[in-house]
PDB file of C-alpha atoms and ligand atoms in Angstrom:
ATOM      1  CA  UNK A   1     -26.176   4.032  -7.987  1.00 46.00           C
ATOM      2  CA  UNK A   2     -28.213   5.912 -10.510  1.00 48.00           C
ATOM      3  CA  UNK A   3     -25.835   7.747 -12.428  1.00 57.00           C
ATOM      4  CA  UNK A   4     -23.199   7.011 -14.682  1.00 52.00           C
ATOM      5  CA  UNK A   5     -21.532  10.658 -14.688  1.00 87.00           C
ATOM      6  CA  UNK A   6     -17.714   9.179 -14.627  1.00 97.00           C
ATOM      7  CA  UNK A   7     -18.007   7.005 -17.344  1.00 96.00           C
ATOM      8  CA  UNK A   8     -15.145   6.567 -19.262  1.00 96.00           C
ATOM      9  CA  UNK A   9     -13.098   9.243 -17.636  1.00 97.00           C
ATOM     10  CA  UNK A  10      -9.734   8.437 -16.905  1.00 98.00           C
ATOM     11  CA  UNK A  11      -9.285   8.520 -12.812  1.00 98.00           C
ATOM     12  CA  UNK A  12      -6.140   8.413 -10.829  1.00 98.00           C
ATOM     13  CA  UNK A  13      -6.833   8.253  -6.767  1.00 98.00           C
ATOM     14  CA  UNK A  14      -3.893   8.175  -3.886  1.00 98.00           C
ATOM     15  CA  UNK A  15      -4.139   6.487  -0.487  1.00 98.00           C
ATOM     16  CA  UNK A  16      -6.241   3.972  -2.847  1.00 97.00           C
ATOM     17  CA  UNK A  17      -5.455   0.923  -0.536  1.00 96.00           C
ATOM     18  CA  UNK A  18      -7.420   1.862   2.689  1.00 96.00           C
ATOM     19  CA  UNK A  19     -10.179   3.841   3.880  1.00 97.00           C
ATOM     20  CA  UNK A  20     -11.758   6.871   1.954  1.00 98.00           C
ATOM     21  CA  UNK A  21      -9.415   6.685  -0.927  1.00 98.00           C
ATOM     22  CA  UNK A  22     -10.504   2.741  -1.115  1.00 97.00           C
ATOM     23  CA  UNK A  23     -14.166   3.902  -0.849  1.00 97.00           C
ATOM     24  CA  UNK A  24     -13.432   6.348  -3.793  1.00 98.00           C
ATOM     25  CA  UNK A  25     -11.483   3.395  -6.076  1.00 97.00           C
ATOM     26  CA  UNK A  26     -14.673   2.096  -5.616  1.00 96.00           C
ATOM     27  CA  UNK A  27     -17.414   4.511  -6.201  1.00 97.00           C
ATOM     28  CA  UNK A  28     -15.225   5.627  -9.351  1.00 97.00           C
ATOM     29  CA  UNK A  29     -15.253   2.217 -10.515  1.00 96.00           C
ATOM     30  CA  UNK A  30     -18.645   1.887 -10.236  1.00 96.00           C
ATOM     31  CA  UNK A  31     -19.198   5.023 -12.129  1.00 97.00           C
ATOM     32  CA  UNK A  32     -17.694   3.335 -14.875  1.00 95.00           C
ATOM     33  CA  UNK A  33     -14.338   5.118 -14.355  1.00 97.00           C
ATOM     34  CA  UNK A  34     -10.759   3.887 -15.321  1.00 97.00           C
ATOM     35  CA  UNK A  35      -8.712   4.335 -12.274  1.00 97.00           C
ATOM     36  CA  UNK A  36      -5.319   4.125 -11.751  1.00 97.00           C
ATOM     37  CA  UNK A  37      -4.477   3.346  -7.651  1.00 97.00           C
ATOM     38  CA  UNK A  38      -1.776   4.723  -5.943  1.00 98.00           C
ATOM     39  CA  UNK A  39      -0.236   3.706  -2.519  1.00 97.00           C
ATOM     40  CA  UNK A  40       2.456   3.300  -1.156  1.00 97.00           C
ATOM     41  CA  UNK A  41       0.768  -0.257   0.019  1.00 94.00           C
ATOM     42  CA  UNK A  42      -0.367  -2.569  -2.771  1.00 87.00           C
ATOM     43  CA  UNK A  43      -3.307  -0.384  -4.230  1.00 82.00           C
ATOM     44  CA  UNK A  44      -5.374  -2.651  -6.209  1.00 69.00           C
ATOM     45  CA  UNK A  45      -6.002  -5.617  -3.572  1.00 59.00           C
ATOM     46  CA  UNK A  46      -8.968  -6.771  -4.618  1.00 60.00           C
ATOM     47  CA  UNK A  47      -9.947  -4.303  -7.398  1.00 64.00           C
ATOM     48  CA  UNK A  48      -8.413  -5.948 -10.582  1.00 67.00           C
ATOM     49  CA  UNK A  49     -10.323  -3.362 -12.533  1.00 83.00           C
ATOM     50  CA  UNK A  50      -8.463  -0.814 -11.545  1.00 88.00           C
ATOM     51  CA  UNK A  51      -4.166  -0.273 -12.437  1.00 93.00           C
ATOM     52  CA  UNK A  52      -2.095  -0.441  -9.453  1.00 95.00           C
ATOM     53  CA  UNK A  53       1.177   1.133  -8.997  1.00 96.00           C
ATOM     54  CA  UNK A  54       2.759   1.019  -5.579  1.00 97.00           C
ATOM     55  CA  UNK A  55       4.898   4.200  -4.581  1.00 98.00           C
ATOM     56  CA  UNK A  56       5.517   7.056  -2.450  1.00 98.00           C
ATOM     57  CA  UNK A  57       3.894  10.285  -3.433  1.00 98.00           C
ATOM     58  CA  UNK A  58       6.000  12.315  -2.006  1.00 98.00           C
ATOM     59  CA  UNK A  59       8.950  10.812  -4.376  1.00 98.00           C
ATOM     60  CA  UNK A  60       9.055  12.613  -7.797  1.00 98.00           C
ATOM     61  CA  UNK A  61       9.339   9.341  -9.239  1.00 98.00           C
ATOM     62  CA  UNK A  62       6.208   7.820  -8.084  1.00 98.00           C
ATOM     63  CA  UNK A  63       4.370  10.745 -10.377  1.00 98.00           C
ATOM     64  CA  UNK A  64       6.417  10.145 -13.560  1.00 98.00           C
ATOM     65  CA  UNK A  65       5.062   6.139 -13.426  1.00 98.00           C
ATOM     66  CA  UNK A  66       1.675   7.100 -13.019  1.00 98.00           C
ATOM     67  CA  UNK A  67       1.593   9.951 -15.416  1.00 98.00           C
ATOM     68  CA  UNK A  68       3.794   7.088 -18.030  1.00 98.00           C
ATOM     69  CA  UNK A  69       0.729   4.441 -17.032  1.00 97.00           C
ATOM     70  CA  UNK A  70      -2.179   7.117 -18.093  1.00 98.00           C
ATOM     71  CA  UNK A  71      -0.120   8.146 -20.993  1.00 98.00           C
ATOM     72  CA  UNK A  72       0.633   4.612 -22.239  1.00 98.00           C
ATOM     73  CA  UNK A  73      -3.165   3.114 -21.292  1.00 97.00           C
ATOM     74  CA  UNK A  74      -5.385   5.790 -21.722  1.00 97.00           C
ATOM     75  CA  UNK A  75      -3.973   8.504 -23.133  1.00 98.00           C
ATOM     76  CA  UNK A  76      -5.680  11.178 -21.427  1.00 98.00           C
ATOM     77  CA  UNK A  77      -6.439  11.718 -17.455  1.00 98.00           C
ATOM     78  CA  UNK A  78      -9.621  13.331 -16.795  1.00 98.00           C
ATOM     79  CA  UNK A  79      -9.356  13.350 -12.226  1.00 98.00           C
ATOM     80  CA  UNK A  80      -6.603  13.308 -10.162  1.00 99.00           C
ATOM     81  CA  UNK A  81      -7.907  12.832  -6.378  1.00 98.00           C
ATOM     82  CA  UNK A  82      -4.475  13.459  -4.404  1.00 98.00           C
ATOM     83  CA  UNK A  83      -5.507  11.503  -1.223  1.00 98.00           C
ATOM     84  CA  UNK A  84      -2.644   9.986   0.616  1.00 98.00           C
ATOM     85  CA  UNK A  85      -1.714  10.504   3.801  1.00 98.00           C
ATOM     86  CA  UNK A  86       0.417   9.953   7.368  1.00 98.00           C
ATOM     87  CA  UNK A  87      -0.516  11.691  10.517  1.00 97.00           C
ATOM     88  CA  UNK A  88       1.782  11.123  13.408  1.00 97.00           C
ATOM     89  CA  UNK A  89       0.186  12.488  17.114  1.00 95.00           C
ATOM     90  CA  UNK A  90       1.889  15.089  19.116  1.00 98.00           C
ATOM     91  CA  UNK A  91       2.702  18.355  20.343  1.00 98.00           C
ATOM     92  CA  UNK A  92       5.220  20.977  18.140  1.00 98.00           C
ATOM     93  CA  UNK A  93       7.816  20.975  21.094  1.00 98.00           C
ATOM     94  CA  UNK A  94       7.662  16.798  21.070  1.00 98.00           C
ATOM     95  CA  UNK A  95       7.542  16.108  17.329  1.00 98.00           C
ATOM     96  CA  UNK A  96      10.699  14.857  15.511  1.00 98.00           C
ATOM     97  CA  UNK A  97      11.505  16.654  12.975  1.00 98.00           C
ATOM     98  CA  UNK A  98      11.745  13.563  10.730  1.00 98.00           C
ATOM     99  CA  UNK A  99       7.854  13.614  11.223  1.00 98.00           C
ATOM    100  CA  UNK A 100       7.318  16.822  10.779  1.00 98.00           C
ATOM    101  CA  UNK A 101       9.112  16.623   7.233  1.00 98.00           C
ATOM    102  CA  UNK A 102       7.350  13.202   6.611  1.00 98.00           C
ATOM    103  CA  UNK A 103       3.861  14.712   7.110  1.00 98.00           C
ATOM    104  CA  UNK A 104       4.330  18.137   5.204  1.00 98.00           C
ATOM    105  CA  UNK A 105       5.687  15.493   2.198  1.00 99.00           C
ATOM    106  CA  UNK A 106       2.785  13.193   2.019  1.00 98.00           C
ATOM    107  CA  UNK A 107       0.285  15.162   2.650  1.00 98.00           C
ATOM    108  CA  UNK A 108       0.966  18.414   0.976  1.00 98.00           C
ATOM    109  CA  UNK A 109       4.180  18.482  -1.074  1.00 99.00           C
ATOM    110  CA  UNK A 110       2.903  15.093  -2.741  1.00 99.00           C
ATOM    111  CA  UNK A 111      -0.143  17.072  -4.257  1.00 99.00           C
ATOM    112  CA  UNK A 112       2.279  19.055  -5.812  1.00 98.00           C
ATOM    113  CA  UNK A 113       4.379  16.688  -7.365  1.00 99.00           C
ATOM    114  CA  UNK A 114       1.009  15.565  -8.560  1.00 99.00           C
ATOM    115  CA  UNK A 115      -0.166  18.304 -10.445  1.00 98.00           C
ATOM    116  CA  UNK A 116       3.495  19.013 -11.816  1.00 98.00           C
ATOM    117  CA  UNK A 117       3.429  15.499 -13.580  1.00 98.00           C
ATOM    118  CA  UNK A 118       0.055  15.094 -14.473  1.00 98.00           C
ATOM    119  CA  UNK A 119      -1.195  18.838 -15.213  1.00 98.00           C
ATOM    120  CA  UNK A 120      -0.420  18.334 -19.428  1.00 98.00           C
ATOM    121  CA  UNK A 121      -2.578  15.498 -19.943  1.00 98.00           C
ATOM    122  CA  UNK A 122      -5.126  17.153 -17.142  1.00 98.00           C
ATOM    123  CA  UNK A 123      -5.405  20.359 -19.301  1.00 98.00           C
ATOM    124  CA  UNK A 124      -5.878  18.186 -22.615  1.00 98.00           C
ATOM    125  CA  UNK A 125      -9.213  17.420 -22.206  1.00 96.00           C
ATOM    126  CA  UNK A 126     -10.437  20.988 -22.605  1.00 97.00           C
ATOM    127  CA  UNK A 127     -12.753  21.870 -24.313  1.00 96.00           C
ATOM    128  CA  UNK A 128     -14.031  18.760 -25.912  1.00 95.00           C
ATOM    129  CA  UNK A 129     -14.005  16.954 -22.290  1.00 94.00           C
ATOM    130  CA  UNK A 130     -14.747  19.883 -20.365  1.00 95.00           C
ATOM    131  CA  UNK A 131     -12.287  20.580 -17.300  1.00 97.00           C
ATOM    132  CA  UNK A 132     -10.092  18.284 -15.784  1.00 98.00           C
ATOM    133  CA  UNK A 133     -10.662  17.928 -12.201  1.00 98.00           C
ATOM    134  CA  UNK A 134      -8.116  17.883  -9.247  1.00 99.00           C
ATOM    135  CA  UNK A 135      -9.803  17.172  -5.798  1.00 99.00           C
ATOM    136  CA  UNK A 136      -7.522  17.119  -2.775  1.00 99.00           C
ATOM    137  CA  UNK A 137      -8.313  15.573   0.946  1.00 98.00           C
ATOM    138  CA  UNK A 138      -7.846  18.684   2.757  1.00 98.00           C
ATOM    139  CA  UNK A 139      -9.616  18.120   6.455  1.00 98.00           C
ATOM    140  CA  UNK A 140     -11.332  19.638   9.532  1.00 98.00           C
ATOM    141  CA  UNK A 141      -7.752  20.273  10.545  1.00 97.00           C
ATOM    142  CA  UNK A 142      -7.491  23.027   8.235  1.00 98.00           C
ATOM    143  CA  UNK A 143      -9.738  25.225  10.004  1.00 97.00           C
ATOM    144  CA  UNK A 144      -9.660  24.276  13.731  1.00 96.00           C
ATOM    145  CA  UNK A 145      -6.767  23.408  15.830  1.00 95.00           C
ATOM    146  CA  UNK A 146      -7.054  20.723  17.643  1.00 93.00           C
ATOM    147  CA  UNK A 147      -4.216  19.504  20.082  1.00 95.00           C
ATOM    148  CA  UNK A 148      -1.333  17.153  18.766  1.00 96.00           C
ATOM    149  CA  UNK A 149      -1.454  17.597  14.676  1.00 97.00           C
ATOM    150  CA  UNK A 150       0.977  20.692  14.197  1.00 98.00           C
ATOM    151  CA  UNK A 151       2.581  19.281  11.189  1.00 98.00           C
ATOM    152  CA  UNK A 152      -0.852  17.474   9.108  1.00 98.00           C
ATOM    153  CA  UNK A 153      -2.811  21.073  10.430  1.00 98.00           C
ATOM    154  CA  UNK A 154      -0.391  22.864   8.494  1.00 98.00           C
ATOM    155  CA  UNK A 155      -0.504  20.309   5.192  1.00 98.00           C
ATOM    156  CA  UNK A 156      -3.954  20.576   5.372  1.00 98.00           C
ATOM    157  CA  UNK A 157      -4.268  24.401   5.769  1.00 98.00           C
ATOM    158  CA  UNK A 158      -1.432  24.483   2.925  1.00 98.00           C
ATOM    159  CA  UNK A 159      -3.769  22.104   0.490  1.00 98.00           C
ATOM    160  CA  UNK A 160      -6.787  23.910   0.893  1.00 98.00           C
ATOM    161  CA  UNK A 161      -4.837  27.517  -0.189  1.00 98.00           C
ATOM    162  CA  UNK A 162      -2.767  25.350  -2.592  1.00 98.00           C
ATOM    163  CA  UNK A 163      -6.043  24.369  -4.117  1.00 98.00           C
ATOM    164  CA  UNK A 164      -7.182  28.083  -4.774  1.00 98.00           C
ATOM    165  CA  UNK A 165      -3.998  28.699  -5.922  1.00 98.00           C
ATOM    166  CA  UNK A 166      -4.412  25.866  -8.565  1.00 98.00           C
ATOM    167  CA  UNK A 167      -7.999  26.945  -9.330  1.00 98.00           C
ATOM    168  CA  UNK A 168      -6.695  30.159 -10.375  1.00 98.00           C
ATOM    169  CA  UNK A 169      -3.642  29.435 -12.525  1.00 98.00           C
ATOM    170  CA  UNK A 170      -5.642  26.296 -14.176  1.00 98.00           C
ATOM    171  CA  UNK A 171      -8.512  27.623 -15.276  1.00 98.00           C
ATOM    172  CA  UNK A 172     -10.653  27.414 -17.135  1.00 98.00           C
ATOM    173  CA  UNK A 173      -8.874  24.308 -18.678  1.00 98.00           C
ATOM    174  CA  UNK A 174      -8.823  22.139 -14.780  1.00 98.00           C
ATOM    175  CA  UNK A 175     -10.906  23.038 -11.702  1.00 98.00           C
ATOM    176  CA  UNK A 176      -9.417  22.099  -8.360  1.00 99.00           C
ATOM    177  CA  UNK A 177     -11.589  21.717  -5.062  1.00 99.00           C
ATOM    178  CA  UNK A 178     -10.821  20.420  -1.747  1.00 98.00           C
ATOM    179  CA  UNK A 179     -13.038  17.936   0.690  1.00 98.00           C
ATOM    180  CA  UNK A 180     -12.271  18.759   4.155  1.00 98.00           C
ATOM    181  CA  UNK A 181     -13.572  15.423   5.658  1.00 98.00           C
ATOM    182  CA  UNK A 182     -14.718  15.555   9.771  1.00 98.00           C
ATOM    183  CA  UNK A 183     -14.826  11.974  11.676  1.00 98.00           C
ATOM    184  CA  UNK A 184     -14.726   9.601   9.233  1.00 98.00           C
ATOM    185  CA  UNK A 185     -14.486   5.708  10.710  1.00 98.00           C
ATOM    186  CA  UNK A 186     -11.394   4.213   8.595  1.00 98.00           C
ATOM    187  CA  UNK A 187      -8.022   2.648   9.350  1.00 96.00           C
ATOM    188  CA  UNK A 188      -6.957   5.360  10.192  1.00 95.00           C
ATOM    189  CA  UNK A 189      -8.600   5.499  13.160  1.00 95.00           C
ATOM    190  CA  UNK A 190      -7.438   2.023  14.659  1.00 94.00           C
ATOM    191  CA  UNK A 191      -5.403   3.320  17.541  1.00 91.00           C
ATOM    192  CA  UNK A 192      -8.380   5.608  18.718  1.00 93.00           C
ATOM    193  CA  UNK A 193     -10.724   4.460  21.753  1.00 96.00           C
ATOM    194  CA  UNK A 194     -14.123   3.964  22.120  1.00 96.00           C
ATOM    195  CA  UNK A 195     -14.283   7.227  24.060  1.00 97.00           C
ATOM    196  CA  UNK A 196     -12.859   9.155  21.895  1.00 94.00           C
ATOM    197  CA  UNK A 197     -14.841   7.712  18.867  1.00 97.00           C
ATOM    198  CA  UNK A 198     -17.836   8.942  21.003  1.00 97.00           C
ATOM    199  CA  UNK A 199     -17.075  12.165  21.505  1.00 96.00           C
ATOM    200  CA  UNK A 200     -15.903  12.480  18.280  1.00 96.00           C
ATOM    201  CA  UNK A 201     -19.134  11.349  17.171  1.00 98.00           C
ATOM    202  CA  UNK A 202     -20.861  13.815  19.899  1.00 97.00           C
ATOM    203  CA  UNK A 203     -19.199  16.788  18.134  1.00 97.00           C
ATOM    204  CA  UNK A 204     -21.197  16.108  14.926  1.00 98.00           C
ATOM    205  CA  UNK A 205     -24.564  17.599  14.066  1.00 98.00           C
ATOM    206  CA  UNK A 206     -25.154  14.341  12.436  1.00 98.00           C
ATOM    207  CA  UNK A 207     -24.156  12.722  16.102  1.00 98.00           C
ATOM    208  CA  UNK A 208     -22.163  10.189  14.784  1.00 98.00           C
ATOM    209  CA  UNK A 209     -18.732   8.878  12.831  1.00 98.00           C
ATOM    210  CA  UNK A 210     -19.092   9.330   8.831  1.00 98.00           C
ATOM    211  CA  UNK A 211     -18.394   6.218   6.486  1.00 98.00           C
ATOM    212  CA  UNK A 212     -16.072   6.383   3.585  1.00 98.00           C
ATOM    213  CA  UNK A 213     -18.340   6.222   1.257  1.00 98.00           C
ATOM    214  CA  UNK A 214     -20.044   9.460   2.145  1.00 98.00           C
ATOM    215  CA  UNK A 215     -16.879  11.350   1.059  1.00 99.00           C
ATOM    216  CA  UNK A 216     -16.569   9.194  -1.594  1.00 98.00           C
ATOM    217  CA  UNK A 217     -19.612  10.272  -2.808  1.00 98.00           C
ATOM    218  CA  UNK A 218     -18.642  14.310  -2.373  1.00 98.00           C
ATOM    219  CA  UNK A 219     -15.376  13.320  -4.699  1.00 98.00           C
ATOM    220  CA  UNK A 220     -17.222  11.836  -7.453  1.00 98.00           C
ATOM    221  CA  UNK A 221     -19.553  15.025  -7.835  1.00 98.00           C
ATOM    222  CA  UNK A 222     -16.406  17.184  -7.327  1.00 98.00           C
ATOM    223  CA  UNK A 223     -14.752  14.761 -10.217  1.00 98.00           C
ATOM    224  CA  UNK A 224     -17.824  14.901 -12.190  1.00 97.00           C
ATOM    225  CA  UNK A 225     -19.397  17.786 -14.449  1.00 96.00           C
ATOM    226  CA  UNK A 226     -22.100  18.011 -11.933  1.00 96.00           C
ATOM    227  CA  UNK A 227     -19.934  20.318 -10.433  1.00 96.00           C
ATOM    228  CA  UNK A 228     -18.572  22.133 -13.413  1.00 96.00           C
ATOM    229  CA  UNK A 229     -19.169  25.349 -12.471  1.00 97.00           C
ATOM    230  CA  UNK A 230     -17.302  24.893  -8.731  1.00 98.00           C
ATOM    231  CA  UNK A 231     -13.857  25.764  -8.292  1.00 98.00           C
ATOM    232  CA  UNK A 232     -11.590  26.639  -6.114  1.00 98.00           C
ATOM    233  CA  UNK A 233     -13.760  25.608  -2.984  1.00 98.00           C
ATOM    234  CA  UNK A 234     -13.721  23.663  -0.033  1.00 98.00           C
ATOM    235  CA  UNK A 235     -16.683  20.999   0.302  1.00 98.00           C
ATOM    236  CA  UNK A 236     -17.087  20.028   3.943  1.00 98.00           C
ATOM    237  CA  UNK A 237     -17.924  16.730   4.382  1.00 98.00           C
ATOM    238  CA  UNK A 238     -18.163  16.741   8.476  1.00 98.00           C
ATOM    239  CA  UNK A 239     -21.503  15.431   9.302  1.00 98.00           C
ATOM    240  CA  UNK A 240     -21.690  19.414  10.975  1.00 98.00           C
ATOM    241  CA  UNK A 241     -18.051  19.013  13.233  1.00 97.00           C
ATOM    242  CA  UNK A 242     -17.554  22.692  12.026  1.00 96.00           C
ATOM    243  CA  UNK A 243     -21.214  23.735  12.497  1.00 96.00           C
ATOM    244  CA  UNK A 244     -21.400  22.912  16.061  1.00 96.00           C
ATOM    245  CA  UNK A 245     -17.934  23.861  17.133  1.00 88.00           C
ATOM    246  CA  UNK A 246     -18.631  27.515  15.644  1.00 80.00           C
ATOM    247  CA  UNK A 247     -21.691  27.281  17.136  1.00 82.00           C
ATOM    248  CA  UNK A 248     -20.533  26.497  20.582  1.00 66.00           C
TER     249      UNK A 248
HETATM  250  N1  NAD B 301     -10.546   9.497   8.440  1.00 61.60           N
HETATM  251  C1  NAD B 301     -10.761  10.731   8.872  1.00 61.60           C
HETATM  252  O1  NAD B 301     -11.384  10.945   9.931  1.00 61.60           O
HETATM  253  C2  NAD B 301     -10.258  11.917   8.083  1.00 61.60           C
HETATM  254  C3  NAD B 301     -10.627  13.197   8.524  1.00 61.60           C
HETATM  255  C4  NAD B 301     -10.173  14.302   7.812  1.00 61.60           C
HETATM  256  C5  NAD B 301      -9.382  14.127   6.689  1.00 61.60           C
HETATM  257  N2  NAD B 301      -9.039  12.874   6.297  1.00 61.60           N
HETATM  258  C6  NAD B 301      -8.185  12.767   5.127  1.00 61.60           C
HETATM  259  O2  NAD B 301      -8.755  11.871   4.187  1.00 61.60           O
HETATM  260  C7  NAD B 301      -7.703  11.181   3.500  1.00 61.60           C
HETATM  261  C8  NAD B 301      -7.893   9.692   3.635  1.00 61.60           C
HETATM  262  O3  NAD B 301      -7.912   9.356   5.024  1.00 61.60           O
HETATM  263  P1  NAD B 301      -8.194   7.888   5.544  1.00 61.60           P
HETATM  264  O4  NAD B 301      -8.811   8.027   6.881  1.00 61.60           O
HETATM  265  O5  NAD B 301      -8.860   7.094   4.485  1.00 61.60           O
HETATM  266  O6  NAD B 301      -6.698   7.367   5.749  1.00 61.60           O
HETATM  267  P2  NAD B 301      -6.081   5.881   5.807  1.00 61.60           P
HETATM  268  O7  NAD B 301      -5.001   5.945   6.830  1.00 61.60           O
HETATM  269  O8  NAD B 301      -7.172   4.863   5.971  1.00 61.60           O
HETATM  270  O9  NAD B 301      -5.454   5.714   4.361  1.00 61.60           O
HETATM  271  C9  NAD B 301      -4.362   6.471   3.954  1.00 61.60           C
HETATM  272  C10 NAD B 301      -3.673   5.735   2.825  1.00 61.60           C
HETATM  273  O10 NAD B 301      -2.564   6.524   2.408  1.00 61.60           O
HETATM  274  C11 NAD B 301      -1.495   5.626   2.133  1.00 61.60           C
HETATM  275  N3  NAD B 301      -0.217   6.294   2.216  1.00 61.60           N
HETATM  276  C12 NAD B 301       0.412   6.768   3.323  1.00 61.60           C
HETATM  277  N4  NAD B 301       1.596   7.285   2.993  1.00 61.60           N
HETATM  278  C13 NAD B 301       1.722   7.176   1.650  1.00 61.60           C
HETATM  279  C14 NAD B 301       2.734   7.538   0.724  1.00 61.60           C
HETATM  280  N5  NAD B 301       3.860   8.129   1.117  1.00 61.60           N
HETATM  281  N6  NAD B 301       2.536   7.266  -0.586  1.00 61.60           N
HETATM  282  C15 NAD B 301       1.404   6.650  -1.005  1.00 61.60           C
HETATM  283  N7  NAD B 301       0.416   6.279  -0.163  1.00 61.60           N
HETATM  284  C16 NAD B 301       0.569   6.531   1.145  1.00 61.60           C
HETATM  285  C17 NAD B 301      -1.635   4.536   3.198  1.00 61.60           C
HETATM  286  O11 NAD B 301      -0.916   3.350   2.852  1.00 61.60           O
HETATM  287  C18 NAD B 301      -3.141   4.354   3.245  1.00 61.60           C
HETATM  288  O12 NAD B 301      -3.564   3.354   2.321  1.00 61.60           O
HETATM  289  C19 NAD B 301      -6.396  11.676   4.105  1.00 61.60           C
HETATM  290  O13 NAD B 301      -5.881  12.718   3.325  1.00 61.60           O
HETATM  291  C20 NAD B 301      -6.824  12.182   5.460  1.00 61.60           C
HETATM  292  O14 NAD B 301      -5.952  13.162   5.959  1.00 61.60           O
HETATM  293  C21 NAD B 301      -9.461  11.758   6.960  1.00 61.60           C
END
């Protein structure tokens, strides 16, 4: 790995039992982080380092546990990487607005509730620390519409000005950044065909899907002091998805 630029920071990542938030438990870990896993699926499935706790973050309650665990454990929280989330596929006029409500809560309301729980012990760490650090999994989605995701579109539009808005209230004392992942081969991409994979994969400048662990590896410098002075940006981590399409 090379560098040990988490150690002994306090870490807690959502969405930590699949895909890029999995990839992040891990790289974290390996950092020599503490991390606390959230999902609403049992986080820490093979990760014993890490704390689990297994809840919704969109519930209010979920955010109280996990800022009670880093209280009780650590005492401090130096990252909070508010990564959970649902999609559900189709057009505004077909979408129920049970899944509307759903996505908006999960994937933007829950970053929220986040920062409302865990901002006190976030903000401790300054100066002696340096800043806290928020990073939230905005998305391609954010900036380009693309048909069937009204609802997650608008959560991750909403997180990436959420995350300015942060920024600017927070600091000096937290910094908050976005990753706006493109194609990015996880679970979350079970129920999508070969074709679409490829063409997916055509989009990219890098011409092909990205692994978890490549924006794992954009969260940890985001996390880190390596990126102390960056705040209040969006870090693109689309193998060139954007680049091409504003290209074409
Ligand atoms: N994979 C991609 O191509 C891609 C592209 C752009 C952005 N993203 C974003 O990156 C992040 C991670 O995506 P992924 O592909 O790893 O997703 P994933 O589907 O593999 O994992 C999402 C995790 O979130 C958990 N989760 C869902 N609802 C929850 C809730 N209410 N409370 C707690 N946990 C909950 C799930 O159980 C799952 O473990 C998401 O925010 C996603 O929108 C992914």
């Amino acid at each position: 790995m090379g560098r040990e630029s988490l150690t002994g920071r306090v870490a807690v990542v959502t969405g930590a039992a699949s895909g890029i938030g999995a990839a992040v438990v891990d790289r974290f870990l390996a950092e020599g982080a503490h991390v606390i896993a959230v999902d609403v699926t049992d986080p820490a499935t093979g990760r014993c380092e890490a704390l689990g706790v297994t809840g919704d973050v969109s519930a209010a309650a979920t955010w109280e546990r996990v800022e009670a665990l880093a209280r009780a454990e650590f005492g401090r929280l130096d990252v909070l990487h508010s990564n959970a989330s649902v999609v559900v596929r189709a057009p505004a006029h077909e979408l129920a607005e049970d899944d509307w409500d759903r996505q908006i809560a999960v994937n933007l309301k829950a970053a929220y509730l986040a920062v409302r729980a865990c901002m006190g012990l976030l903000e401790a760490g300054f100066p002696e620390r340096g800043a806290g650090s928020v990073v939230l999994s905005s998305s391609v989605h954010a900036l380009a519409g693309l048909p069937g995701h009204p609802a997650y579109a608008a959560a991750k539009g909403g997180l990436v000005s959420l995350g300015r808005q942060l920024a600017v209230e927070y600091g000096p004392r937290v910094r908050v950044n976005a990753v706006l992942p493109g194609p990015i081969l996880t679970p979350a991409w079970d129920g999508i065909g070969e074709e679409d994979r490829r063409r997916s994969a055509a989009g990219t400048a890098a011409g092909r899907l990205g692994r978890p662990e490549e924006v794992a590896a954009a969260v940890a410098f985001l996390a880190s002091e390596e990126s102390s002075y960056i705040t209040g940006a969006c870090l693109l981590v689309d193998g060139g998805w954007t680049a091409v399409k504003d290209s074409a």
